[in-house]
Tab-separated table of C-alpha atoms in Angstrom:
chain	number	residue	atom	x	y	z
A	1	UNK	CA	0.000	0.000	0.000
A	2	UNK	CA	2.869	2.367	0.781
A	3	UNK	CA	4.472	1.661	-2.605
A	4	UNK	CA	1.203	2.470	-4.376
A	5	UNK	CA	0.872	5.784	-2.531
A	6	UNK	CA	4.512	6.580	-3.229
A	7	UNK	CA	3.998	5.974	-6.964
A	8	UNK	CA	0.895	8.176	-7.001
A	9	UNK	CA	2.815	10.968	-5.276
A	10	UNK	CA	5.728	10.649	-7.726
A	11	UNK	CA	3.433	10.711	-10.758
A	12	UNK	CA	1.624	13.734	-9.383
A	13	UNK	CA	4.869	15.602	-8.751
A	14	UNK	CA	6.342	14.816	-12.164
A	15	UNK	CA	3.171	15.288	-14.225
A	16	UNK	CA	4.100	18.904	-15.158
A	17	UNK	CA	7.347	17.659	-16.672
A	18	UNK	CA	5.505	14.966	-18.603
A	19	UNK	CA	2.761	17.318	-19.846
A	20	UNK	CA	4.902	20.313	-20.894
A	21	UNK	CA	6.190	18.806	-24.177
A	22	UNK	CA	2.580	18.498	-25.357
A	23	UNK	CA	2.241	22.300	-25.366
A	24	UNK	CA	5.565	23.117	-27.002
A	25	UNK	CA	4.773	24.079	-30.550
A	26	UNK	CA	2.458	24.563	-33.379
A	27	UNK	CA	2.605	22.668	-36.726
A	28	UNK	CA	0.034	23.656	-39.324
A	29	UNK	CA	-1.680	20.891	-41.293
A	30	UNK	CA	-0.801	20.113	-44.887
A	31	UNK	CA	-2.607	22.019	-47.622
A	32	UNK	CA	-3.441	20.720	-51.094
A	33	UNK	CA	-4.743	23.489	-53.334
A	34	UNK	CA	-5.791	23.814	-56.953
A	35	UNK	CA	-4.777	27.251	-58.234
A	36	UNK	CA	-6.648	28.225	-61.403
A	37	UNK	CA	-4.782	29.643	-64.391
A	38	UNK	CA	-4.142	33.391	-64.191
A	39	UNK	CA	-4.804	33.390	-60.424
A	40	UNK	CA	-3.116	33.018	-57.040
A	41	UNK	CA	-3.588	31.432	-53.617
A	42	UNK	CA	-2.048	32.613	-50.364
A	43	UNK	CA	-1.422	31.597	-46.779
A	44	UNK	CA	-1.132	34.143	-44.011
A	45	UNK	CA	-0.108	34.149	-40.381
A	46	UNK	CA	0.667	36.695	-37.665
A	47	UNK	CA	4.341	36.528	-36.778
A	48	UNK	CA	6.416	38.307	-34.172
A	49	UNK	CA	9.994	39.404	-34.511
A	50	UNK	CA	12.172	36.330	-34.036
A	51	UNK	CA	9.552	33.777	-35.126
A	52	UNK	CA	10.515	31.481	-37.989
A	53	UNK	CA	8.020	30.366	-40.631
A	54	UNK	CA	9.198	27.394	-42.686
A	55	UNK	CA	7.352	26.567	-45.889
A	56	UNK	CA	7.786	23.494	-48.068
A	57	UNK	CA	5.838	23.298	-51.303
A	58	UNK	CA	5.666	21.192	-54.429
A	59	UNK	CA	3.716	21.688	-57.638
A	60	UNK	CA	2.299	18.225	-58.278
A	61	UNK	CA	0.174	18.797	-61.375
A	62	UNK	CA	-0.542	21.292	-64.112
A	63	UNK	CA	1.358	22.397	-67.175
A	64	UNK	CA	5.058	22.986	-66.626
A	65	UNK	CA	4.559	22.373	-62.888
A	66	UNK	CA	6.229	25.576	-61.778
A	67	UNK	CA	4.929	28.529	-59.821
A	68	UNK	CA	6.129	31.907	-58.542
A	69	UNK	CA	6.191	32.437	-54.775
A	70	UNK	CA	6.316	35.721	-52.869
A	71	UNK	CA	6.579	36.475	-49.154
A	72	UNK	CA	5.006	39.836	-48.314
A	73	UNK	CA	3.608	41.694	-45.333
A	74	UNK	CA	0.079	43.039	-44.883
A	75	UNK	CA	0.688	46.320	-46.746
A	76	UNK	CA	2.436	44.731	-49.731
A	77	UNK	CA	-0.270	42.062	-49.964
A	78	UNK	CA	-2.922	44.772	-50.342
A	79	UNK	CA	-0.897	46.301	-53.200
A	80	UNK	CA	-0.373	42.883	-54.813
A	81	UNK	CA	-4.049	41.981	-54.542
A	82	UNK	CA	-5.068	45.309	-56.101
A	83	UNK	CA	-2.691	44.748	-59.030
A	84	UNK	CA	-0.244	47.518	-58.120
A	85	UNK	CA	3.532	47.393	-57.978
A	86	UNK	CA	4.704	45.934	-54.660
A	87	UNK	CA	7.831	44.911	-52.783
A	88	UNK	CA	8.509	41.525	-51.246
A	89	UNK	CA	10.753	39.921	-48.649
A	90	UNK	CA	11.367	36.727	-50.604
A	91	UNK	CA	10.758	35.755	-54.222
A	92	UNK	CA	11.163	32.361	-55.869
A	93	UNK	CA	10.638	32.387	-59.638
A	94	UNK	CA	9.144	29.340	-61.330
A	95	UNK	CA	10.041	26.675	-58.813
A	96	UNK	CA	8.537	23.176	-58.833
A	97	UNK	CA	9.713	22.269	-55.319
A	98	UNK	CA	11.247	24.384	-52.581
A	99	UNK	CA	11.757	24.663	-48.832
A	100	UNK	CA	12.546	28.024	-47.298
A	101	UNK	CA	12.323	29.819	-43.969
A	102	UNK	CA	11.314	33.376	-43.248
A	103	UNK	CA	12.129	35.284	-40.056
A	104	UNK	CA	10.442	38.703	-39.847
A	105	UNK	CA	12.162	41.730	-38.370
A	106	UNK	CA	8.907	43.260	-37.085
A	107	UNK	CA	5.617	41.825	-35.857
A	108	UNK	CA	2.951	41.812	-38.583
A	109	UNK	CA	0.725	39.567	-40.678
A	110	UNK	CA	2.773	37.888	-43.401
A	111	UNK	CA	1.600	36.158	-46.568
A	112	UNK	CA	3.086	33.489	-48.787
A	113	UNK	CA	1.583	34.006	-52.238
A	114	UNK	CA	1.558	31.152	-54.733
A	115	UNK	CA	1.228	33.036	-58.017
A	116	UNK	CA	-0.025	31.215	-61.127
A	117	UNK	CA	-0.378	34.332	-63.301
A	118	UNK	CA	2.432	33.011	-65.524
A	119	UNK	CA	0.017	30.377	-66.798
A	120	UNK	CA	-2.981	31.482	-68.856
A	121	UNK	CA	-4.198	27.934	-69.618
A	122	UNK	CA	-3.146	25.452	-66.930
A	123	UNK	CA	-4.291	25.226	-63.343
A	124	UNK	CA	-1.665	24.061	-60.841
A	125	UNK	CA	-2.043	21.710	-57.910
A	126	UNK	CA	0.304	22.443	-55.034
A	127	UNK	CA	1.014	20.702	-51.754
A	128	UNK	CA	2.182	22.916	-48.907
A	129	UNK	CA	3.576	22.106	-45.480
A	130	UNK	CA	4.148	24.957	-43.049
A	131	UNK	CA	5.784	25.058	-39.651
A	132	UNK	CA	5.967	28.004	-37.275
A	133	UNK	CA	8.682	28.118	-34.653
A	134	UNK	CA	7.625	30.744	-32.127
A	135	UNK	CA	10.473	32.722	-30.595
A	136	UNK	CA	10.621	32.712	-26.827
A	137	UNK	CA	12.955	34.627	-24.537
A	138	UNK	CA	12.486	31.816	-22.027
A	139	UNK	CA	15.602	29.568	-22.179
A	140	UNK	CA	13.303	26.544	-21.869
A	141	UNK	CA	10.397	27.290	-24.254
A	142	UNK	CA	8.629	24.074	-23.248
A	143	UNK	CA	7.794	25.531	-19.838
A	144	UNK	CA	5.781	28.731	-20.199
A	145	UNK	CA	5.185	30.697	-17.004
A	146	UNK	CA	1.418	30.269	-16.672
A	147	UNK	CA	1.434	26.657	-17.804
A	148	UNK	CA	4.182	25.720	-15.373
A	149	UNK	CA	2.591	27.607	-12.456
A	150	UNK	CA	-0.838	26.073	-13.004
A	151	UNK	CA	0.566	22.554	-13.308
A	152	UNK	CA	2.666	23.084	-10.198
A	153	UNK	CA	-0.365	24.274	-8.190
A	154	UNK	CA	-2.463	21.293	-9.327
A	155	UNK	CA	0.381	18.910	-8.502
A	156	UNK	CA	0.773	20.307	-4.998
A	157	UNK	CA	-2.992	20.179	-4.430
A	158	UNK	CA	-3.019	16.549	-5.603
A	159	UNK	CA	-0.232	15.590	-3.210
A	160	UNK	CA	-1.977	17.380	-0.333
A	161	UNK	CA	-5.256	15.602	-1.115
A	162	UNK	CA	-3.485	12.227	-1.063
A	163	UNK	CA	-1.744	13.024	2.220
A	164	UNK	CA	-4.989	14.181	3.877
A	165	UNK	CA	-6.786	11.066	2.641
A	166	UNK	CA	-4.036	8.787	3.976
A	167	UNK	CA	-3.964	10.588	7.314
A	168	UNK	CA	-7.767	10.268	7.580
A	169	UNK	CA	-7.512	6.533	6.855
A	170	UNK	CA	-4.830	6.140	9.529
A	171	UNK	CA	-6.973	7.946	12.122
A	172	UNK	CA	-9.970	5.820	11.145
A	173	UNK	CA	-7.917	2.601	11.456
A	174	UNK	CA	-6.486	3.705	14.836
A	175	UNK	CA	-10.008	4.409	16.132
A	176	UNK	CA	-11.064	0.822	15.375
């Protein structure tokens, strides 16, 4: 019985360490998109300075199976979408497959534009995998302050509940 209680106490104390890796990062799902001829499709995400957005894409069907890719911020996307001249942070001309990372200097909403305006006849099918690595000033990004504090409080409360229950059982057994 003592071994069982000891194991319960150990599991309760170490549960924050076991649960923290589950909250460590975000990986977006895969996208498969059909981009019509003379059109575009884009992904967007809010990034902070220091975050890293990694994009892997492949054109799997359609014509010459190549596409232009731009990385722009919110302002440049509005210009692009309106058909005006715009600037970009990254540009990949007529790639079939590519993996690249983008780390913004300022916090903003950023877009990856998959541009099929080079094709006036063929639609393109692309597969996209994205991954966002959020920057953290915490040397151990797996343990955020609020998450760690809440898990620690629940662990301590669990141990106290077990100790009170065991003490109550001992008093009850001594009374008999």
